[in-house]
Amino acid sequence: MMTRTITDLASDTRSINHTNGWGTDFTPEQIPTFLALIHSEITEAHQERSRAKRARELGDVIVRALDLCELIRPGLIGNFLTTLEHRRPPLPTRLRVRWSRNAHETQLHALTSAVLERYRKAPKDQPPEQTATQLVMDLAALIVMTNRVLLCEQPRGTTPTDLISGILDANRNRGYRHGGRRC
């Protein structure tokens, strides 16, 4: 099977979310709200003790980040990422990441906060296209770091793309306002 590209995953994410009524009236002023949803997914990952469930929550972080990228500027994420890394790190690395999970989650929160600061402190005279590019570039860094942690948590025999495709399939069948996203 051919690996799906980031552009494919992001486009599918936005299409499914639009069909479900999520983000259909998006404006840039909602970026902080969408970033808060990403923070909540990181927190949910922290609260999970099952590696499979934790990986699923980290997949949700990536899905939300991809969706926000598409809302900010459709297709732009493909300029920064092509596919998700699928090779699991060696066991000692995976164990070290699992052991230091608080530090990694703090880093994910910090990256999400950096996107918010980039948005909040964008110069008023800066062209919107430049701001959009910087925000999507920062979200790409968040996706890469989240995927690195996810690779250490996911069950053997699965890939991040498989996991995200499963999340998208569930969202496709879920419908509007499933108890999570409200914007």
PDB file of C-alpha atoms in Angstrom:
ATOM      1  CA  MET A   1       0.000   0.000   0.000  1.00  0.00           C
ATOM      2  CA  MET A   2       1.249   3.457  -0.856  1.00  0.00           C
ATOM      3  CA  THR A   3       1.717   5.895   2.019  1.00  0.00           C
ATOM      4  CA  ARG A   4      -0.771   8.744   1.970  1.00  0.00           C
ATOM      5  CA  THR A   5       0.740  12.195   1.815  1.00  0.00           C
ATOM      6  CA  ILE A   6       0.258  14.907   4.400  1.00  0.00           C
ATOM      7  CA  THR A   7      -1.664  16.862   1.774  1.00  0.00           C
ATOM      8  CA  ASP A   8      -4.060  13.908   1.311  1.00  0.00           C
ATOM      9  CA  LEU A   9      -4.555  13.506   5.052  1.00  0.00           C
ATOM     10  CA  ALA A  10      -5.084  17.242   5.579  1.00  0.00           C
ATOM     11  CA  SER A  11      -7.525  17.503   2.683  1.00  0.00           C
ATOM     12  CA  ASP A  12      -9.499  14.475   3.911  1.00  0.00           C
ATOM     13  CA  THR A  13      -9.543  15.886   7.435  1.00  0.00           C
ATOM     14  CA  ARG A  14     -10.968  19.208   6.291  1.00  0.00           C
ATOM     15  CA  SER A  15     -13.498  17.546   3.974  1.00  0.00           C
ATOM     16  CA  ILE A  16     -14.800  15.259   6.738  1.00  0.00           C
ATOM     17  CA  ASN A  17     -14.888  18.052   9.301  1.00  0.00           C
ATOM     18  CA  HIS A  18     -16.691  20.360   6.873  1.00  0.00           C
ATOM     19  CA  THR A  19     -19.286  17.664   6.168  1.00  0.00           C
ATOM     20  CA  ASN A  20     -19.778  17.293   9.933  1.00  0.00           C
ATOM     21  CA  GLY A  21     -20.253  21.044  10.313  1.00  0.00           C
ATOM     22  CA  TRP A  22     -16.939  21.660  12.086  1.00  0.00           C
ATOM     23  CA  GLY A  23     -15.169  24.882  11.193  1.00  0.00           C
ATOM     24  CA  THR A  24     -17.565  25.790   8.382  1.00  0.00           C
ATOM     25  CA  ASP A  25     -17.656  29.434   9.446  1.00  0.00           C
ATOM     26  CA  PHE A  26     -13.937  29.688  10.296  1.00  0.00           C
ATOM     27  CA  THR A  27     -12.307  33.077  10.647  1.00  0.00           C
ATOM     28  CA  PRO A  28      -8.693  33.748  11.676  1.00  0.00           C
ATOM     29  CA  GLU A  29     -10.004  35.144  14.958  1.00  0.00           C
ATOM     30  CA  GLN A  30     -10.919  31.537  15.886  1.00  0.00           C
ATOM     31  CA  ILE A  31      -7.307  30.331  15.715  1.00  0.00           C
ATOM     32  CA  PRO A  32      -6.875  30.574  19.526  1.00  0.00           C
ATOM     33  CA  THR A  33      -9.978  28.401  20.008  1.00  0.00           C
ATOM     34  CA  PHE A  34      -8.654  25.752  17.624  1.00  0.00           C
ATOM     35  CA  LEU A  35      -5.277  25.836  19.395  1.00  0.00           C
ATOM     36  CA  ALA A  36      -7.066  25.320  22.723  1.00  0.00           C
ATOM     37  CA  LEU A  37      -8.574  22.154  21.237  1.00  0.00           C
ATOM     38  CA  ILE A  38      -5.071  20.960  20.344  1.00  0.00           C
ATOM     39  CA  HIS A  39      -3.943  21.656  23.931  1.00  0.00           C
ATOM     40  CA  SER A  40      -6.889  19.589  25.195  1.00  0.00           C
ATOM     41  CA  GLU A  41      -5.884  16.621  23.005  1.00  0.00           C
ATOM     42  CA  ILE A  42      -2.324  16.791  24.370  1.00  0.00           C
ATOM     43  CA  THR A  43      -3.764  16.778  27.887  1.00  0.00           C
ATOM     44  CA  GLU A  44      -5.993  13.805  27.042  1.00  0.00           C
ATOM     45  CA  ALA A  45      -2.905  11.937  25.792  1.00  0.00           C
ATOM     46  CA  HIS A  46      -1.189  12.700  29.099  1.00  0.00           C
ATOM     47  CA  GLN A  47      -4.095  11.250  31.076  1.00  0.00           C
ATOM     48  CA  GLU A  48      -4.077   7.940  29.188  1.00  0.00           C
ATOM     49  CA  ARG A  49      -2.048   5.099  30.653  1.00  0.00           C
ATOM     50  CA  SER A  50      -2.691   2.629  27.830  1.00  0.00           C
ATOM     51  CA  ARG A  51      -0.088   3.105  25.098  1.00  0.00           C
ATOM     52  CA  ALA A  52      -2.636   2.370  22.356  1.00  0.00           C
ATOM     53  CA  LYS A  53      -5.090   4.943  23.731  1.00  0.00           C
ATOM     54  CA  ARG A  54      -2.285   7.445  24.233  1.00  0.00           C
ATOM     55  CA  ALA A  55      -1.203   6.947  20.617  1.00  0.00           C
ATOM     56  CA  ARG A  56      -4.810   7.515  19.550  1.00  0.00           C
ATOM     57  CA  GLU A  57      -4.931  10.838  21.432  1.00  0.00           C
ATOM     58  CA  LEU A  58      -1.630  11.889  19.865  1.00  0.00           C
ATOM     59  CA  GLY A  59      -3.179  11.018  16.506  1.00  0.00           C
ATOM     60  CA  ASP A  60      -6.031  13.366  17.423  1.00  0.00           C
ATOM     61  CA  VAL A  61      -3.451  16.123  17.999  1.00  0.00           C
ATOM     62  CA  ILE A  62      -2.162  15.590  14.465  1.00  0.00           C
ATOM     63  CA  VAL A  63      -5.689  15.516  13.003  1.00  0.00           C
ATOM     64  CA  ARG A  64      -6.596  18.801  14.706  1.00  0.00           C
ATOM     65  CA  ALA A  65      -3.332  20.402  13.581  1.00  0.00           C
ATOM     66  CA  LEU A  66      -3.900  19.248   9.988  1.00  0.00           C
ATOM     67  CA  ASP A  67      -7.432  20.641  10.076  1.00  0.00           C
ATOM     68  CA  LEU A  68      -6.233  24.005  11.360  1.00  0.00           C
ATOM     69  CA  CYS A  69      -3.569  24.109   8.639  1.00  0.00           C
ATOM     70  CA  GLU A  70      -6.269  23.572   6.011  1.00  0.00           C
ATOM     71  CA  LEU A  71      -8.472  26.242   7.567  1.00  0.00           C
ATOM     72  CA  ILE A  72      -5.615  28.750   7.605  1.00  0.00           C
ATOM     73  CA  ARG A  73      -4.431  28.074   4.046  1.00  0.00           C
ATOM     74  CA  PRO A  74      -5.595  24.967   2.154  1.00  0.00           C
ATOM     75  CA  GLY A  75      -2.751  22.874   0.757  1.00  0.00           C
ATOM     76  CA  LEU A  76       0.065  24.894   2.332  1.00  0.00           C
ATOM     77  CA  ILE A  77       1.087  22.155   4.795  1.00  0.00           C
ATOM     78  CA  GLY A  78       2.300  20.109   1.816  1.00  0.00           C
ATOM     79  CA  ASN A  79       5.048  22.700   1.285  1.00  0.00           C
ATOM     80  CA  PHE A  80       6.570  21.789   4.659  1.00  0.00           C
ATOM     81  CA  LEU A  81       5.788  18.078   5.104  1.00  0.00           C
ATOM     82  CA  THR A  82       5.248  15.310   2.577  1.00  0.00           C
ATOM     83  CA  THR A  83       4.485  12.217   4.691  1.00  0.00           C
ATOM     84  CA  LEU A  84       4.604  11.165   8.320  1.00  0.00           C
ATOM     85  CA  GLU A  85       7.662   9.226   9.467  1.00  0.00           C
ATOM     86  CA  HIS A  86       6.737   5.567   9.979  1.00  0.00           C
ATOM     87  CA  ARG A  87       9.935   3.994  11.337  1.00  0.00           C
ATOM     88  CA  ARG A  88       9.723   3.281  15.024  1.00  0.00           C
ATOM     89  CA  PRO A  89      12.821   4.319  16.932  1.00  0.00           C
ATOM     90  CA  PRO A  90      14.972   1.628  18.566  1.00  0.00           C
ATOM     91  CA  LEU A  91      13.587   0.189  21.802  1.00  0.00           C
ATOM     92  CA  PRO A  92      15.948   2.143  24.106  1.00  0.00           C
ATOM     93  CA  THR A  93      14.757   5.393  22.522  1.00  0.00           C
ATOM     94  CA  ARG A  94      11.101   4.383  22.823  1.00  0.00           C
ATOM     95  CA  LEU A  95      11.579   3.499  26.483  1.00  0.00           C
ATOM     96  CA  ARG A  96      13.388   6.780  27.160  1.00  0.00           C
ATOM     97  CA  VAL A  97      10.560   8.771  25.535  1.00  0.00           C
ATOM     98  CA  ARG A  98       7.931   6.851  27.496  1.00  0.00           C
ATOM     99  CA  TRP A  99       9.865   7.367  30.720  1.00  0.00           C
ATOM    100  CA  SER A 100      10.148  11.138  30.091  1.00  0.00           C
ATOM    101  CA  ARG A 101       6.616  11.581  28.750  1.00  0.00           C
ATOM    102  CA  ASN A 102       5.955  14.679  30.893  1.00  0.00           C
ATOM    103  CA  ALA A 103       8.858  16.500  29.261  1.00  0.00           C
ATOM    104  CA  HIS A 104       7.643  15.561  25.791  1.00  0.00           C
ATOM    105  CA  GLU A 105       4.076  16.622  26.541  1.00  0.00           C
ATOM    106  CA  THR A 106       5.372  19.919  27.914  1.00  0.00           C
ATOM    107  CA  GLN A 107       7.233  20.396  24.645  1.00  0.00           C
ATOM    108  CA  LEU A 108       4.037  19.729  22.659  1.00  0.00           C
ATOM    109  CA  HIS A 109       2.179  22.276  24.789  1.00  0.00           C
ATOM    110  CA  ALA A 110       5.041  24.757  24.273  1.00  0.00           C
ATOM    111  CA  LEU A 111       4.945  24.303  20.494  1.00  0.00           C
ATOM    112  CA  THR A 112       1.174  24.848  20.498  1.00  0.00           C
ATOM    113  CA  SER A 113       1.607  27.973  22.618  1.00  0.00           C
ATOM    114  CA  ALA A 114       4.275  29.215  20.197  1.00  0.00           C
ATOM    115  CA  VAL A 115       1.729  29.054  17.362  1.00  0.00           C
ATOM    116  CA  LEU A 116      -0.651  31.140  19.460  1.00  0.00           C
ATOM    117  CA  GLU A 117       2.067  33.697  20.190  1.00  0.00           C
ATOM    118  CA  ARG A 118       2.969  33.867  16.505  1.00  0.00           C
ATOM    119  CA  TYR A 119      -0.687  34.611  15.735  1.00  0.00           C
ATOM    120  CA  ARG A 120      -1.133  37.125  18.548  1.00  0.00           C
ATOM    121  CA  LYS A 121       2.089  39.017  17.852  1.00  0.00           C
ATOM    122  CA  ALA A 122       1.915  39.096  14.063  1.00  0.00           C
ATOM    123  CA  PRO A 123       2.608  42.677  12.965  1.00  0.00           C
ATOM    124  CA  LYS A 124      -0.567  44.398  11.810  1.00  0.00           C
ATOM    125  CA  ASP A 125       1.185  45.516   8.624  1.00  0.00           C
ATOM    126  CA  GLN A 126       2.381  41.981   7.815  1.00  0.00           C
ATOM    127  CA  PRO A 127       0.668  40.517   4.752  1.00  0.00           C
ATOM    128  CA  PRO A 128      -1.886  37.827   5.740  1.00  0.00           C
ATOM    129  CA  GLU A 129      -0.172  35.332   3.429  1.00  0.00           C
ATOM    130  CA  GLN A 130       3.080  35.701   5.371  1.00  0.00           C
ATOM    131  CA  THR A 131       1.311  35.203   8.701  1.00  0.00           C
ATOM    132  CA  ALA A 132      -0.495  32.135   7.326  1.00  0.00           C
ATOM    133  CA  THR A 133       2.780  30.658   6.093  1.00  0.00           C
ATOM    134  CA  GLN A 134       4.439  31.157   9.477  1.00  0.00           C
ATOM    135  CA  LEU A 135       1.503  29.643  11.364  1.00  0.00           C
ATOM    136  CA  VAL A 136       1.364  26.575   9.122  1.00  0.00           C
ATOM    137  CA  MET A 137       5.146  26.176   9.400  1.00  0.00           C
ATOM    138  CA  ASP A 138       4.833  26.222  13.207  1.00  0.00           C
ATOM    139  CA  LEU A 139       1.971  23.701  13.059  1.00  0.00           C
ATOM    140  CA  ALA A 140       4.161  21.490  10.844  1.00  0.00           C
ATOM    141  CA  ALA A 141       6.801  21.495  13.605  1.00  0.00           C
ATOM    142  CA  LEU A 142       4.099  20.471  16.095  1.00  0.00           C
ATOM    143  CA  ILE A 143       2.979  17.640  13.799  1.00  0.00           C
ATOM    144  CA  VAL A 144       6.556  16.348  13.430  1.00  0.00           C
ATOM    145  CA  MET A 145       7.190  16.401  17.190  1.00  0.00           C
ATOM    146  CA  THR A 146       3.822  14.801  17.964  1.00  0.00           C
ATOM    147  CA  ASN A 147       4.568  12.067  15.436  1.00  0.00           C
ATOM    148  CA  ARG A 148       7.955  11.385  17.080  1.00  0.00           C
ATOM    149  CA  VAL A 149       6.237  10.804  20.416  1.00  0.00           C
ATOM    150  CA  LEU A 150       3.446   8.807  18.741  1.00  0.00           C
ATOM    151  CA  LEU A 151       6.023   6.486  17.136  1.00  0.00           C
ATOM    152  CA  CYS A 152       7.219   5.560  20.634  1.00  0.00           C
ATOM    153  CA  GLU A 153       3.696   4.808  21.880  1.00  0.00           C
ATOM    154  CA  GLN A 154       1.870   3.136  19.009  1.00  0.00           C
ATOM    155  CA  PRO A 155       1.361  -0.612  18.919  1.00  0.00           C
ATOM    156  CA  ARG A 156       3.703  -2.662  16.762  1.00  0.00           C
ATOM    157  CA  GLY A 157       2.513  -3.245  13.212  1.00  0.00           C
ATOM    158  CA  THR A 158       0.674   0.051  12.835  1.00  0.00           C
ATOM    159  CA  THR A 159       1.824   3.307  11.316  1.00  0.00           C
ATOM    160  CA  PRO A 160       0.895   6.881  12.162  1.00  0.00           C
ATOM    161  CA  THR A 161      -0.889   7.131   8.812  1.00  0.00           C
ATOM    162  CA  ASP A 162      -2.929   3.991   9.627  1.00  0.00           C
ATOM    163  CA  LEU A 163      -3.845   5.478  12.987  1.00  0.00           C
ATOM    164  CA  ILE A 164      -4.869   8.830  11.504  1.00  0.00           C
ATOM    165  CA  SER A 165      -6.823   7.133   8.724  1.00  0.00           C
ATOM    166  CA  GLY A 166      -8.714   5.216  11.430  1.00  0.00           C
ATOM    167  CA  ILE A 167      -9.481   8.452  13.260  1.00  0.00           C
ATOM    168  CA  LEU A 168     -10.718  10.011  10.020  1.00  0.00           C
ATOM    169  CA  ASP A 169     -12.920   6.971   9.329  1.00  0.00           C
ATOM    170  CA  ALA A 170     -14.443   7.294  12.806  1.00  0.00           C
ATOM    171  CA  ASN A 171     -15.007  11.024  12.275  1.00  0.00           C
ATOM    172  CA  ARG A 172     -16.563  10.354   8.877  1.00  0.00           C
ATOM    173  CA  ASN A 173     -19.170   8.154  10.548  1.00  0.00           C
ATOM    174  CA  ARG A 174     -19.579  10.252  13.665  1.00  0.00           C
ATOM    175  CA  GLY A 175     -21.571  13.244  12.493  1.00  0.00           C
ATOM    176  CA  TYR A 176     -22.033  16.686  13.868  1.00  0.00           C
ATOM    177  CA  ARG A 177     -21.141  17.566  17.480  1.00  0.00           C
ATOM    178  CA  HIS A 178     -20.044  14.244  18.863  1.00  0.00           C
ATOM    179  CA  GLY A 179     -19.236  15.620  22.287  1.00  0.00           C
ATOM    180  CA  GLY A 180     -15.841  17.030  21.411  1.00  0.00           C
ATOM    181  CA  ARG A 181     -15.215  19.845  18.999  1.00  0.00           C
ATOM    182  CA  ARG A 182     -17.636  22.735  19.201  1.00  0.00           C
ATOM    183  CA  CYS A 183     -16.207  25.091  16.623  1.00  0.00           C
TER     184      CYS A 183
END
